[in-house]
Short mmCIF file of C-alpha atoms and ligand atoms in Angstrom, two decimals:
data_model
loop_
_atom_site.label_atom_id
_atom_site.label_comp_id
_atom_site.label_asym_id
_atom_site.label_seq_id
_atom_site.Cartn_x
_atom_site.Cartn_y
_atom_site.Cartn_z
CA UNK D 27 53.32 26.35 -26.42
CA UNK D 28 52.52 22.72 -25.05
CA UNK D 29 49.01 21.15 -24.54
CA UNK D 30 47.59 19.03 -22.81
CA UNK D 31 45.09 16.64 -23.76
CA UNK D 32 41.63 16.71 -22.54
CA UNK D 33 39.64 13.35 -22.58
CA UNK D 34 36.76 13.24 -24.20
CA UNK D 35 34.13 10.53 -22.01
CA UNK D 36 31.27 10.45 -23.87
CA UNK D 37 27.39 9.02 -22.65
CA UNK D 38 25.20 9.58 -25.49
CA UNK D 39 24.40 5.56 -24.86
CA UNK D 40 23.24 6.41 -21.00
CA UNK D 41 22.38 10.20 -20.36
CA UNK D 42 22.05 11.10 -24.05
CA UNK D 43 19.52 8.28 -24.70
CA UNK D 44 17.52 9.53 -21.21
CA UNK D 45 16.36 12.10 -23.43
CA UNK D 46 12.46 11.99 -23.60
CA UNK D 47 11.56 9.98 -26.30
CA UNK D 48 14.21 8.54 -27.36
CA UNK D 49 14.66 5.03 -27.86
CA UNK D 50 17.57 3.11 -29.45
CA UNK D 51 18.45 -0.57 -29.73
CA UNK D 52 21.14 -2.63 -29.61
CA UNK D 53 21.77 -2.70 -33.96
CA UNK D 54 21.47 1.44 -33.24
CA UNK D 55 23.45 1.39 -30.02
CA UNK D 56 25.88 -0.81 -31.89
CA UNK D 57 26.17 1.64 -35.72
CA UNK D 58 26.38 4.90 -32.90
CA UNK D 59 29.26 3.16 -31.19
CA UNK D 60 31.21 2.55 -33.78
CA UNK D 61 30.79 6.22 -35.20
CA UNK D 62 32.42 7.33 -31.82
CA UNK D 63 35.19 4.92 -32.21
CA UNK D 64 36.25 6.82 -35.79
CA UNK D 65 35.27 10.50 -34.24
CA UNK D 66 37.82 9.74 -30.89
CA UNK D 67 36.37 9.95 -28.11
CA UNK D 68 38.40 8.23 -25.05
CA UNK D 69 35.54 6.90 -23.28
CA UNK D 70 32.22 5.91 -24.28
CA UNK D 71 29.07 5.24 -21.53
CA UNK D 72 27.08 2.75 -23.57
CA UNK D 73 24.89 2.46 -21.20
CA UNK D 74 23.11 1.63 -18.14
CA UNK D 75 23.63 -2.58 -17.80
CA UNK D 76 21.46 -3.30 -14.76
CA UNK D 77 18.63 -0.61 -15.55
CA UNK D 78 17.03 -3.50 -18.51
CA UNK D 79 17.98 -6.21 -20.26
CA UNK D 80 18.13 -4.18 -23.60
CA UNK D 81 20.83 -2.05 -22.00
CA UNK D 82 22.12 -5.10 -20.61
CA UNK D 83 21.84 -6.44 -24.07
CA UNK D 84 23.43 -3.37 -25.87
CA UNK D 85 26.83 -2.93 -23.79
CA UNK D 86 27.92 -6.44 -23.54
CA UNK D 87 27.99 -6.06 -27.50
CA UNK D 88 29.62 -2.73 -27.77
CA UNK D 89 31.91 -3.92 -25.53
CA UNK D 90 32.40 -6.82 -26.57
CA UNK D 91 33.27 -5.19 -29.72
CA UNK D 92 34.43 -1.94 -29.63
CA UNK D 93 38.11 -2.43 -29.40
CA UNK D 94 39.57 1.60 -29.34
CA UNK D 95 37.78 3.47 -27.47
CA UNK D 96 37.37 2.39 -23.56
CA UNK D 97 33.75 0.84 -23.02
CA UNK D 98 31.39 1.52 -19.60
CA UNK D 99 28.78 1.36 -17.50
CA UNK D 100 26.50 3.31 -15.00
CA UNK D 101 25.70 1.93 -11.70
CA UNK D 102 23.92 2.12 -8.55
CA UNK D 103 25.74 0.93 -5.58
CA UNK D 104 24.41 -2.10 -4.98
CA UNK D 105 26.06 -5.74 -5.45
CA UNK D 106 22.95 -6.34 -8.04
CA UNK D 107 24.41 -3.56 -10.50
CA UNK D 108 27.77 -3.80 -9.97
CA UNK D 109 27.35 -8.01 -11.03
CA UNK D 110 25.40 -7.10 -14.51
CA UNK D 111 27.89 -4.77 -15.10
CA UNK D 112 31.06 -7.01 -14.93
CA UNK D 113 28.63 -8.92 -16.61
CA UNK D 114 28.73 -6.53 -19.91
CA UNK D 115 31.40 -4.87 -19.07
CA UNK D 116 33.48 -7.85 -18.53
CA UNK D 117 34.84 -8.38 -23.04
CA UNK D 118 35.93 -4.91 -23.01
CA UNK D 119 39.41 -3.74 -24.03
CA UNK D 120 39.60 -1.96 -20.12
CA UNK D 121 36.26 -2.44 -18.65
CA UNK D 122 34.95 0.69 -16.59
CA UNK D 123 33.28 0.98 -14.14
CA UNK D 124 30.93 4.02 -13.60
CA UNK D 125 29.29 4.11 -9.85
CA UNK D 126 27.28 7.13 -8.77
CA UNK D 127 26.27 8.40 -5.37
CA UNK D 128 24.07 11.26 -4.92
CA UNK D 129 25.68 13.60 -2.26
CA UNK D 130 23.84 16.80 -1.93
CA UNK D 131 21.46 17.10 1.12
CA UNK D 132 17.80 17.07 -1.54
CA UNK D 133 19.28 14.40 -3.05
CA UNK D 134 20.34 12.23 0.65
CA UNK D 135 16.77 13.76 2.67
CA UNK D 136 14.36 13.25 0.13
CA UNK D 137 15.21 10.28 -2.69
CA UNK D 138 17.45 8.21 -1.15
CA UNK D 139 16.95 8.92 2.38
CA UNK D 140 20.12 7.63 4.17
CA UNK D 141 21.88 10.13 6.45
CA UNK D 142 25.49 11.54 4.47
CA UNK D 143 27.41 8.99 6.78
CA UNK D 144 26.01 5.95 5.19
CA UNK D 145 26.29 7.66 1.72
CA UNK D 146 30.04 7.08 2.18
CA UNK D 147 29.72 4.04 3.99
CA UNK D 148 27.55 2.83 1.04
CA UNK D 149 30.24 3.92 -1.84
CA UNK D 150 33.20 2.97 0.20
CA UNK D 151 32.17 -0.47 0.40
CA UNK D 152 30.79 -1.00 -3.24
CA UNK D 153 34.01 1.29 -4.89
CA UNK D 154 36.36 -1.67 -2.81
CA UNK D 155 34.10 -4.71 -3.62
CA UNK D 156 34.23 -3.51 -7.85
CA UNK D 157 37.63 -3.41 -7.20
CA UNK D 158 37.90 -6.52 -6.88
CA UNK D 159 37.01 -6.71 -10.79
CA UNK D 160 37.26 -3.87 -12.63
CA UNK D 161 40.50 -1.72 -13.39
CA UNK D 162 38.51 1.50 -13.94
CA UNK D 163 36.69 2.75 -11.19
CA UNK D 164 34.59 6.42 -12.07
CA UNK D 165 32.86 7.21 -8.86
CA UNK D 166 30.46 10.59 -9.59
CA UNK D 167 28.91 12.33 -6.67
CA UNK D 168 25.28 12.85 -8.25
CA UNK D 169 24.15 16.31 -7.46
CA UNK D 170 27.29 17.26 -6.36
CA UNK D 171 27.26 21.07 -7.62
CA UNK D 172 24.27 21.45 -4.41
CA UNK D 173 26.13 19.55 -2.10
CA UNK D 174 28.67 20.39 0.59
CA UNK D 175 32.40 21.00 -0.45
CA UNK D 176 33.89 19.60 2.80
CA UNK D 177 31.14 16.71 3.07
CA UNK D 178 32.70 15.98 -0.66
CA UNK D 179 36.22 16.17 0.37
CA UNK D 180 35.53 13.75 3.24
CA UNK D 181 34.21 11.21 1.13
CA UNK D 182 36.14 12.36 -1.75
CA UNK D 183 39.29 11.04 -0.11
CA UNK D 184 37.84 7.52 1.36
CA UNK D 185 36.85 6.34 -2.02
CA UNK D 186 40.28 7.38 -3.11
CA UNK D 187 41.36 5.75 -0.83
CA UNK D 188 38.47 2.15 -1.76
CA UNK D 189 40.43 1.87 -4.84
CA UNK D 190 38.77 4.56 -7.60
CA UNK D 191 40.39 5.79 -10.43
CA UNK D 192 37.75 9.19 -11.28
CA UNK D 193 36.04 11.33 -9.56
CA UNK D 194 33.47 12.59 -10.90
CA UNK D 195 31.81 16.08 -9.62
CA UNK D 196 28.46 16.16 -12.13
CA UNK D 197 26.20 19.47 -11.84
CA UNK D 198 23.59 17.02 -11.87
CA UNK D 199 20.82 19.70 -12.71
CA UNK D 200 22.16 22.22 -14.26
CA UNK D 201 22.52 24.95 -11.69
CA UNK D 202 25.71 25.65 -11.55
CA UNK D 203 27.70 28.56 -13.11
CA UNK D 204 31.36 28.90 -15.01
CA UNK D 205 33.03 30.12 -11.73
CA UNK D 206 31.44 29.19 -9.20
CA UNK D 207 31.92 25.55 -10.67
CA UNK D 208 35.44 25.78 -11.13
CA UNK D 209 35.76 27.10 -7.61
CA UNK D 210 34.74 24.01 -6.24
CA UNK D 211 36.98 21.87 -8.02
CA UNK D 212 40.37 24.08 -7.18
CA UNK D 213 38.90 23.58 -3.76
CA UNK D 214 38.90 20.10 -4.28
CA UNK D 215 42.61 20.03 -5.43
CA UNK D 216 43.72 22.30 -2.43
CA UNK D 217 41.77 20.32 0.13
CA UNK D 218 41.74 16.57 -0.31
CA UNK D 219 45.69 14.52 0.50
CA UNK D 220 45.41 12.15 -2.33
CA UNK D 221 43.56 13.74 -4.61
CA UNK D 222 46.46 13.12 -7.37
CA UNK D 223 45.76 9.63 -7.41
CA UNK D 224 43.08 10.18 -9.58
CA UNK D 225 41.67 11.77 -12.91
CA UNK D 226 39.17 14.52 -12.38
CA UNK D 227 36.00 14.72 -14.28
CA UNK D 228 33.58 17.00 -15.06
CA UNK D 229 30.18 16.82 -16.13
CA UNK D 230 27.39 19.62 -16.43
CA UNK D 231 23.85 20.10 -17.54
CA UNK D 232 22.28 22.78 -19.91
CA UNK D 233 19.40 23.91 -17.88
CA UNK D 234 20.95 27.54 -17.78
CA UNK D 235 22.60 26.93 -21.04
CA UNK D 236 25.86 27.42 -19.52
CA UNK D 237 27.26 23.51 -19.73
CA UNK D 238 30.21 23.64 -22.05
CA UNK D 239 31.55 27.21 -20.74
CA UNK D 240 31.07 25.17 -17.40
CA UNK D 241 33.08 22.34 -18.11
CA UNK D 242 35.89 24.48 -19.46
CA UNK D 243 35.62 26.69 -16.03
CA UNK D 244 36.27 22.34 -15.40
CA UNK D 245 39.10 22.37 -17.32
CA UNK D 246 41.13 25.71 -16.19
CA UNK D 247 40.70 24.54 -13.06
CA UNK D 248 42.65 20.57 -13.57
CA UNK D 249 40.03 19.04 -14.44
CA UNK D 250 41.67 16.29 -17.34
CA UNK D 251 37.94 14.53 -18.49
CA UNK D 252 35.17 16.26 -20.19
CA UNK D 253 31.62 14.24 -19.86
CA UNK D 254 28.76 15.12 -22.14
CA UNK D 255 26.67 14.62 -25.50
CA UNK D 256 27.24 14.91 -29.02
CA UNK D 257 24.46 17.45 -29.91
CA UNK D 258 24.56 17.93 -26.27
CA UNK D 259 21.02 15.73 -25.98
CA UNK D 260 20.34 14.90 -22.70
CA UNK D 261 17.08 14.94 -20.29
CA UNK D 262 15.32 17.73 -19.77
CA UNK D 263 17.77 21.51 -21.21
CA UNK D 264 20.14 18.33 -21.88
CA UNK D 265 24.20 17.41 -21.20
CA UNK D 266 27.41 19.43 -22.47
CA UNK D 267 27.93 19.04 -26.05
CA UNK D 268 30.78 17.28 -27.01
CA UNK D 269 31.86 19.69 -30.10
CA UNK D 270 31.50 22.62 -28.32
CA UNK D 271 33.81 21.90 -26.29
CA UNK D 272 36.17 19.93 -28.41
CA UNK D 273 35.80 22.70 -31.49
CA UNK D 274 36.13 25.55 -28.64
CA UNK D 275 39.59 24.34 -27.72
CA UNK D 276 40.44 23.89 -30.94
CA UNK D 277 39.29 27.38 -32.20
CA UNK D 278 41.16 29.20 -28.85
CA UNK D 279 43.86 27.63 -28.80
CA UNK D 280 45.83 30.74 -28.09
CA UNK D 281 43.83 31.27 -25.29
CA UNK D 282 43.39 27.68 -23.77
CA UNK D 283 46.42 25.56 -23.68
CA UNK D 284 43.98 22.29 -24.10
CA UNK D 285 43.51 19.74 -27.10
CA UNK D 286 41.01 16.89 -27.20
CA UNK D 287 42.11 13.63 -28.93
CA UNK D 288 38.98 13.84 -31.17
CA UNK D 289 38.84 14.29 -34.68
CA UNK D 290 37.09 16.99 -35.61
CA UNK D 291 36.25 15.89 -39.05
CA UNK D 292 34.40 12.99 -37.60
CA UNK D 293 32.05 15.41 -35.85
CA UNK D 294 29.57 16.16 -38.91
CA UNK D 295 28.91 12.40 -40.01
CA UNK D 296 28.63 11.82 -35.72
CA UNK D 297 25.97 14.54 -35.62
CA UNK D 298 23.86 13.11 -38.37
CA UNK D 299 23.97 10.00 -37.24
CA UNK D 300 22.28 10.63 -33.86
CA UNK D 301 20.42 13.39 -34.71
CA UNK D 302 18.61 10.87 -37.25
CA UNK D 303 18.71 7.81 -35.30
CA UNK D 304 17.59 9.70 -32.29
CA UNK D 305 14.85 11.90 -33.73
CA UNK D 306 16.75 14.50 -32.18
CA UNK D 307 17.17 17.33 -34.83
CA UNK D 308 20.01 19.77 -34.25
CA UNK D 309 18.22 22.96 -34.40
CA UNK D 310 19.48 25.57 -37.51
CA UNK D 311 21.92 27.48 -35.46
CA UNK D 312 23.06 25.19 -33.36
CA UNK D 313 26.55 25.72 -32.91
CA UNK D 314 29.66 24.00 -34.45
CA UNK D 315 26.86 21.96 -36.61
CA UNK D 316 23.92 23.68 -36.62
CA UNK D 317 22.61 24.11 -40.79
CA UNK D 318 22.85 27.76 -40.61
CA UNK D 319 26.32 27.86 -38.80
CA UNK D 320 28.07 28.86 -41.85
CA UNK D 321 25.55 30.17 -43.90
CA UNK D 322 26.16 34.05 -44.23
CA UNK D 323 23.00 36.27 -44.88
CA UNK D 324 23.26 39.74 -44.68
CA UNK D 325 24.54 41.35 -47.79
CA UNK D 326 27.79 42.98 -45.49
CA UNK D 327 28.73 39.87 -44.47
CA UNK D 328 28.43 37.79 -47.58
CA UNK D 329 30.78 40.64 -49.04
CA UNK D 330 33.32 40.43 -46.59
CA UNK D 331 33.39 36.20 -46.33
CA UNK D 332 33.54 36.62 -50.27
CA UNK D 333 37.08 39.26 -49.94
CA UNK D 334 38.35 37.35 -47.36
CA UNK D 335 36.16 34.02 -45.29
CA UNK D 336 38.19 34.81 -42.16
CA UNK D 337 36.21 38.17 -41.95
CA UNK D 338 32.89 36.50 -39.93
CA UNK D 339 34.12 33.48 -40.28
CA UNK D 340 35.99 32.56 -37.75
CA UNK D 341 35.70 27.57 -38.36
CA UNK D 342 36.04 26.68 -41.29
CA UNK D 343 32.99 24.00 -42.42
CA UNK D 344 35.74 21.83 -43.27
CA UNK D 345 37.39 21.49 -40.13
CA UNK D 346 34.31 19.44 -38.56
CA UNK D 347 33.80 17.63 -41.37
CA UNK D 348 31.08 20.00 -43.23
CA UNK D 349 30.96 19.09 -47.26
CA UNK D 350 29.29 21.46 -49.57
CA UNK D 351 27.48 18.63 -50.51
CA UNK D 352 27.62 19.21 -53.88
CA UNK D 353 26.50 16.55 -56.96
CA UNK D 354 27.85 13.31 -55.62
CA UNK D 355 27.26 10.72 -57.87
CA UNK D 356 23.72 10.33 -61.13
CA UNK D 357 22.53 8.38 -62.72
CA UNK D 358 25.63 6.71 -64.95
CA UNK D 359 28.02 5.91 -61.50
CA UNK D 360 28.15 2.37 -61.60
CA UNK D 361 27.94 -0.37 -58.44
CA UNK D 362 31.49 0.32 -57.74
CA UNK D 363 31.41 4.37 -56.84
CA UNK D 364 28.45 3.79 -54.76
CA UNK D 365 29.75 1.14 -52.70
CA UNK D 366 32.99 3.10 -52.00
CA UNK D 367 30.88 5.82 -51.15
CA UNK D 368 29.32 3.86 -49.05
CA UNK D 369 32.59 2.67 -47.15
CA UNK D 370 33.52 5.83 -47.21
CA UNK D 371 30.87 6.88 -44.30
CA UNK D 372 32.43 3.79 -42.66
CA UNK D 373 29.02 2.08 -42.68
CA UNK D 374 29.19 -1.72 -43.14
CA UNK D 375 26.62 -3.59 -45.30
CA UNK D 376 26.61 -6.83 -46.33
CA UNK D 377 26.28 -7.89 -49.66
CA UNK D 378 22.38 -8.44 -50.02
CA UNK D 379 21.75 -5.31 -48.38
CA UNK D 380 24.09 -2.94 -50.67
CA UNK D 381 22.25 -4.44 -54.08
CA UNK D 382 19.58 -2.83 -52.91
CA UNK D 383 20.84 0.46 -51.82
CA UNK D 384 21.97 0.71 -55.60
CA UNK D 385 19.26 -0.28 -56.88
CA UNK D 386 17.76 3.17 -54.29
CA UNK D 387 19.81 5.00 -55.20
CA UNK D 388 19.22 3.66 -59.00
CA UNK D 389 15.54 4.47 -58.80
CA UNK D 390 15.80 8.18 -56.94
CA UNK D 391 18.33 9.28 -59.91
CA UNK D 392 15.51 8.54 -61.71
CA UNK D 393 13.17 11.54 -60.27
CA UNK D 394 16.69 13.04 -58.17
CA UNK D 395 19.40 15.27 -60.23
CA UNK D 396 21.69 15.37 -58.45
CA UNK D 397 21.73 13.11 -55.57
CA UNK D 398 24.03 13.69 -52.72
CA UNK D 399 25.84 12.79 -50.15
CA UNK D 400 23.08 13.70 -47.15
CA UNK D 401 20.35 11.36 -50.36
CA UNK D 402 22.73 7.90 -49.63
CA UNK D 403 23.49 8.20 -46.00
CA UNK D 404 19.32 8.33 -45.71
CA UNK D 405 18.80 5.22 -47.76
CA UNK D 406 21.98 3.69 -45.99
CA UNK D 407 20.86 4.25 -42.97
CA UNK D 408 16.93 3.02 -44.11
CA UNK D 409 18.67 -0.31 -45.17
CA UNK D 410 19.96 -0.88 -41.80
CA UNK D 411 17.28 -0.13 -40.01
CA UNK D 412 15.07 -2.29 -41.80
CA UNK D 413 17.15 -5.28 -41.99
CA UNK D 414 16.96 -5.49 -38.25
CA UNK D 415 12.95 -7.11 -38.26
CA UNK D 416 12.70 -10.88 -39.29
CA UNK D 417 8.86 -10.45 -39.24
CA UNK D 418 7.38 -6.81 -39.84
CA UNK D 419 4.61 -4.67 -41.90
CA UNK D 420 5.29 -3.19 -45.95
CA UNK D 421 3.52 -0.58 -47.48
CA UNK D 422 2.30 -2.73 -50.57
CA UNK D 423 -0.04 0.13 -52.08
CA UNK D 424 -1.46 3.79 -51.12
CA UNK D 425 -3.54 6.43 -52.65
CA UNK D 426 -4.90 9.56 -50.70
CA UNK D 427 -6.88 11.63 -52.16
CA UNK D 428 -6.70 15.36 -50.54
CA UNK D 429 -9.63 18.27 -52.01
CA UNK D 430 -9.99 21.23 -49.81
CA UNK D 431 -14.05 20.13 -51.30
CA UNK D 432 -13.82 16.79 -50.35
CA UNK D 433 -12.75 14.60 -46.91
CA UNK D 434 -9.29 12.94 -47.29
CA UNK D 435 -9.79 9.82 -48.06
CA UNK D 436 -6.39 7.50 -47.94
CA UNK D 437 -6.63 3.56 -49.15
CA UNK D 438 -3.73 1.98 -48.45
CA UNK D 439 -2.55 -1.80 -48.68
CA UNK D 440 -0.25 -3.47 -46.35
CA UNK D 441 1.40 -7.09 -45.66
CA UNK D 442 0.89 -8.46 -42.16
CA UNK D 443 4.20 -10.29 -40.76
CA UNK D 444 2.13 -12.75 -40.81
CA UNK D 445 2.28 -12.34 -44.79
CA UNK D 446 -1.56 -11.77 -45.29
CA UNK D 447 -2.21 -8.50 -47.18
CA UNK D 448 -4.67 -6.16 -46.15
CA UNK D 449 -7.14 -3.09 -47.52
CA UNK D 450 -9.16 -0.37 -46.09
CA UNK D 451 -9.02 2.89 -46.25
CA UNK D 452 -10.76 5.57 -43.91
CA UNK D 453 -11.18 9.38 -44.00
CA UNK D 454 -8.94 12.46 -41.87
CA UNK D 455 -9.34 16.19 -41.01
CA UNK D 456 -5.65 15.91 -43.74
CA UNK D 457 -3.69 13.95 -46.04
CA UNK D 458 -1.72 12.43 -43.47
CA UNK D 459 -4.88 11.91 -40.26
CA UNK D 460 -6.14 10.14 -43.55
CA UNK D 461 -3.19 8.27 -44.43
CA UNK D 462 -2.66 7.30 -40.74
CA UNK D 463 -6.42 6.57 -39.47
CA UNK D 464 -6.35 3.56 -43.06
CA UNK D 465 -2.64 2.78 -41.22
CA UNK D 466 -3.45 2.09 -38.05
CA UNK D 467 -7.05 -0.18 -38.81
CA UNK D 468 -4.67 -2.52 -40.64
CA UNK D 469 -2.36 -2.92 -37.73
CA UNK D 470 -2.84 -5.08 -35.04
CA UNK D 471 -1.04 -3.05 -32.01
CA UNK D 472 -3.13 -0.68 -30.08
CA UNK D 473 -1.30 2.86 -31.94
CA UNK D 474 -1.63 6.83 -30.46
CA UNK D 475 0.93 9.49 -32.34
CA UNK D 476 2.84 10.99 -29.97
CA UNK D 477 4.71 13.55 -32.29
CA UNK D 478 5.38 14.33 -36.18
CA UNK D 479 8.16 15.36 -38.01
CA UNK D 480 8.86 16.08 -41.97
CA UNK D 481 12.48 18.04 -43.32
CA UNK D 482 13.56 17.56 -46.67
CA UNK D 483 17.08 16.19 -47.09
CA UNK D 484 19.65 19.04 -48.56
CA UNK D 485 17.92 21.16 -50.71
CA UNK D 486 16.60 21.60 -54.07
CA UNK D 487 12.39 21.12 -55.09
CA UNK D 488 13.70 17.46 -55.67
CA UNK D 489 14.94 16.88 -52.24
CA UNK D 490 14.01 13.77 -50.16
CA UNK D 491 11.63 14.52 -48.05
CA UNK D 492 12.38 12.28 -44.52
CA UNK D 493 10.31 12.13 -41.73
CA UNK D 494 10.21 11.55 -37.86
CA UNK D 495 7.33 10.34 -35.67
CA UNK D 496 6.56 9.01 -32.16
CA UNK D 497 4.12 6.28 -31.86
CA UNK D 498 2.91 5.11 -29.05
CA UNK D 499 3.02 1.21 -29.79
CA UNK D 500 1.04 -0.80 -26.86
CA UNK D 501 1.42 1.97 -23.94
CA UNK D 502 4.81 2.17 -25.35
CA UNK D 503 6.63 5.54 -27.07
CA UNK D 504 8.77 4.02 -30.11
CA UNK D 505 10.15 6.79 -32.79
CA UNK D 506 10.00 5.61 -36.46
CA UNK D 507 11.66 7.61 -39.63
CA UNK D 508 11.20 6.76 -42.90
CA UNK D 509 12.65 8.99 -46.08
CA UNK D 510 10.82 8.87 -49.65
CA UNK D 511 10.87 11.42 -52.89
CA UNK D 512 7.05 12.38 -51.60
CA UNK D 513 5.94 13.27 -48.01
CA UNK D 514 2.84 11.53 -47.58
CA UNK D 515 5.43 8.08 -48.50
CA UNK D 516 8.27 9.42 -45.79
CA UNK D 517 5.82 10.15 -43.53
CA UNK D 518 3.82 6.42 -44.35
CA UNK D 519 7.52 4.77 -43.87
CA UNK D 520 8.06 6.21 -40.86
CA UNK D 521 4.53 5.44 -39.22
CA UNK D 522 5.92 1.58 -40.28
CA UNK D 523 8.77 1.93 -39.08
CA UNK D 524 8.07 3.08 -35.12
CA UNK D 525 5.62 -0.60 -35.59
CA UNK D 526 8.83 -2.52 -37.07
CA UNK D 527 10.38 -0.91 -33.79
CA UNK D 528 8.58 -2.02 -31.81
CA UNK D 529 8.44 -5.77 -33.06
CA UNK D 530 11.90 -6.31 -33.50
CA UNK D 531 12.20 -5.27 -29.37
CA UNK D 532 9.82 -7.72 -28.53
CA UNK D 533 11.28 -9.95 -30.99
CA UNK D 534 14.71 -9.36 -28.46
CA UNK D 535 14.02 -8.30 -25.39
CA UNK D 536 11.98 -6.69 -22.54
CA UNK D 537 11.01 -3.29 -22.89
CA UNK D 538 13.61 -0.59 -21.07
CA UNK D 539 12.19 -0.01 -17.29
CA UNK D 540 11.68 2.51 -15.36
CA UNK D 541 14.76 2.34 -12.87
CA UNK D 542 14.01 4.00 -9.49
CA UNK D 543 17.21 6.14 -8.97
O1 KIV Z 625 23.79 13.60 -13.91
C1 KIV Z 625 24.26 13.59 -12.96
O2 KIV Z 625 24.64 13.67 -12.43
C2 KIV Z 625 24.60 12.11 -13.84
C3 KIV Z 625 24.97 10.91 -12.85
C4 KIV Z 625 25.00 9.87 -13.11
C5 KIV Z 625 26.81 10.94 -13.50
O3 KIV Z 625 24.09 11.62 -15.38
ZN1 ZN Z 626 24.16 13.53 -16.83
#
C-alpha cells in the first residue's frame, strides 16, 4: 500500500507560546527549535516577528541557525509586518511567510471593521507584496470554520493567483466537527479552479476536544499539511497535539494511508523539553506521552499484558522514545560516560557547563542511589538556564523552621546581582510562604506569586523535587523552575529563577508587547 506523505507544521513556538503564562526567552526557544529539527518537523513557526523585539530576535536566531527544517514567521497583512518578518527570516534556508487575515462575518464586522471586498483586496495586495521576497507564502483565513464557504472559495482563488503557495483554513475557535471540517475542504477542492497549484493546510484548536480528530478528517479530504503543537499547548484549550496526529496515523496505518516524516522516538524528549521550559506539564493520562499512557493498573490488564503485551497495549513505549528510565549512571560513573549521556539528549554544553553538570551529578549520587536519565536531564537544563544570566541573584544559604505549634520562619542569605550579600528572616503561614516572603523582602523588584507547582522527577522516595512558579515581576508574568533534592530548596530555586529570567529579558530585549490582531 503506498502511503501519502503529510507535512507537519509545528507552531509550538508561536501559537503554543501564546498559552497563558508561557514566556520563553530566545535561547530557550532555540533549544526547542533544535529539538523540533531533530524530531523532523517539516516546518516550524518560530514566532510573530512584528509582535515584539523579543519575538523578532528569537525568529531571527532560529532562522539563522536551523537549516534542516523550513522556518516561518507569522505576519498580519500589512507592509510593516511583512518587512519585519523578512528581516527576521531572510537568513533561513527557505524563507517562508505565514500571512493571515480573518474571513468570518463576526471578525470582519466587529474586529477588523472592514468589508469582505476590503479583506480580499488587502489579502491579494499583501500576498503580491510578500511575493517579491518570499518564495513560500502561506495564507490563512482566520476563523475559516465560521466563514461563508462561497466567500472562502472566492478569496482563495484570488490569493493563489497573487502567489500564495499554501492555503490554511484554521478552526481558530475550535468550533468545527470532523465531518464538517472534512466537507469544507472537499468543497474548496471542488470549487476553487486553481486549487491544484497550492497545498492545503489545517490548523485546529481544541475547545471542544476535537482538534486531532478534525485534523485527521481534513487529511482524509485532501489536506497535505497539519499544523499543531507538541503536547497540544496553545491559547485556551490549545492546538491539535502533533504527537497524537502522527502516532494515530502510524498505529492505524491499516486504515489511513498517510505517514509523516516525524522521528517518533524523539516525541518523548520533545514533549519533556517543552513541558519543562514552558512549565505546562501534561496530565498523567495524556494520550501518547502522559505518565500513565503505558501504565496498566487493573489486575486483569496486568495479567493480559504479561501474557502478551498486545492484549492491552496498542503503542509500545519505545515507539515514542519512552525508556524504562531505570538506573543509568551511578557513584562510580566517569566523566566520559556522563558526557556521552548528555550528548545523547542532543543538548550542547560548554566545557565549563559540562564540568558544573558533572559536579552536580556527583553530588546527587551521594544522596540518590539510582540516578536516572530524567535526573541528569533536569540538572543539564538547569545549568543551561542559569548560564543565561550575566548577573543574577544567588541563594547562599537558607533555613526554615516549621512546627505545628510555631510560626513558620525562614532565614535567607542571598547574593545580589551587584555581589552584595544580604540576609533577613520573615514568617509566613507555611514553610514555602515564609521562604518566599523572605526572598521577596531581599529582592529589589516588585514580586507577586501567581502560581506554584511541585513535582517529583521520576519515582522513589529519593526522587529529585522540581518546582515551577509563575511570578509577577514588576507587573510582568515570568516563569521559573528549579530542582533540588529537597522540596524547599527546589521551591527557592524556582522563585529565584523567575526573577533571574526577568533580569535576562531586561538585559537583552524589551518585554513582550500585546499585539492587536
Ligand atoms: O488559530 C488561528 O487562526 C491562527 C492563525 C493566526 C493561523 O493561529
Ligand atoms: Zn491558532
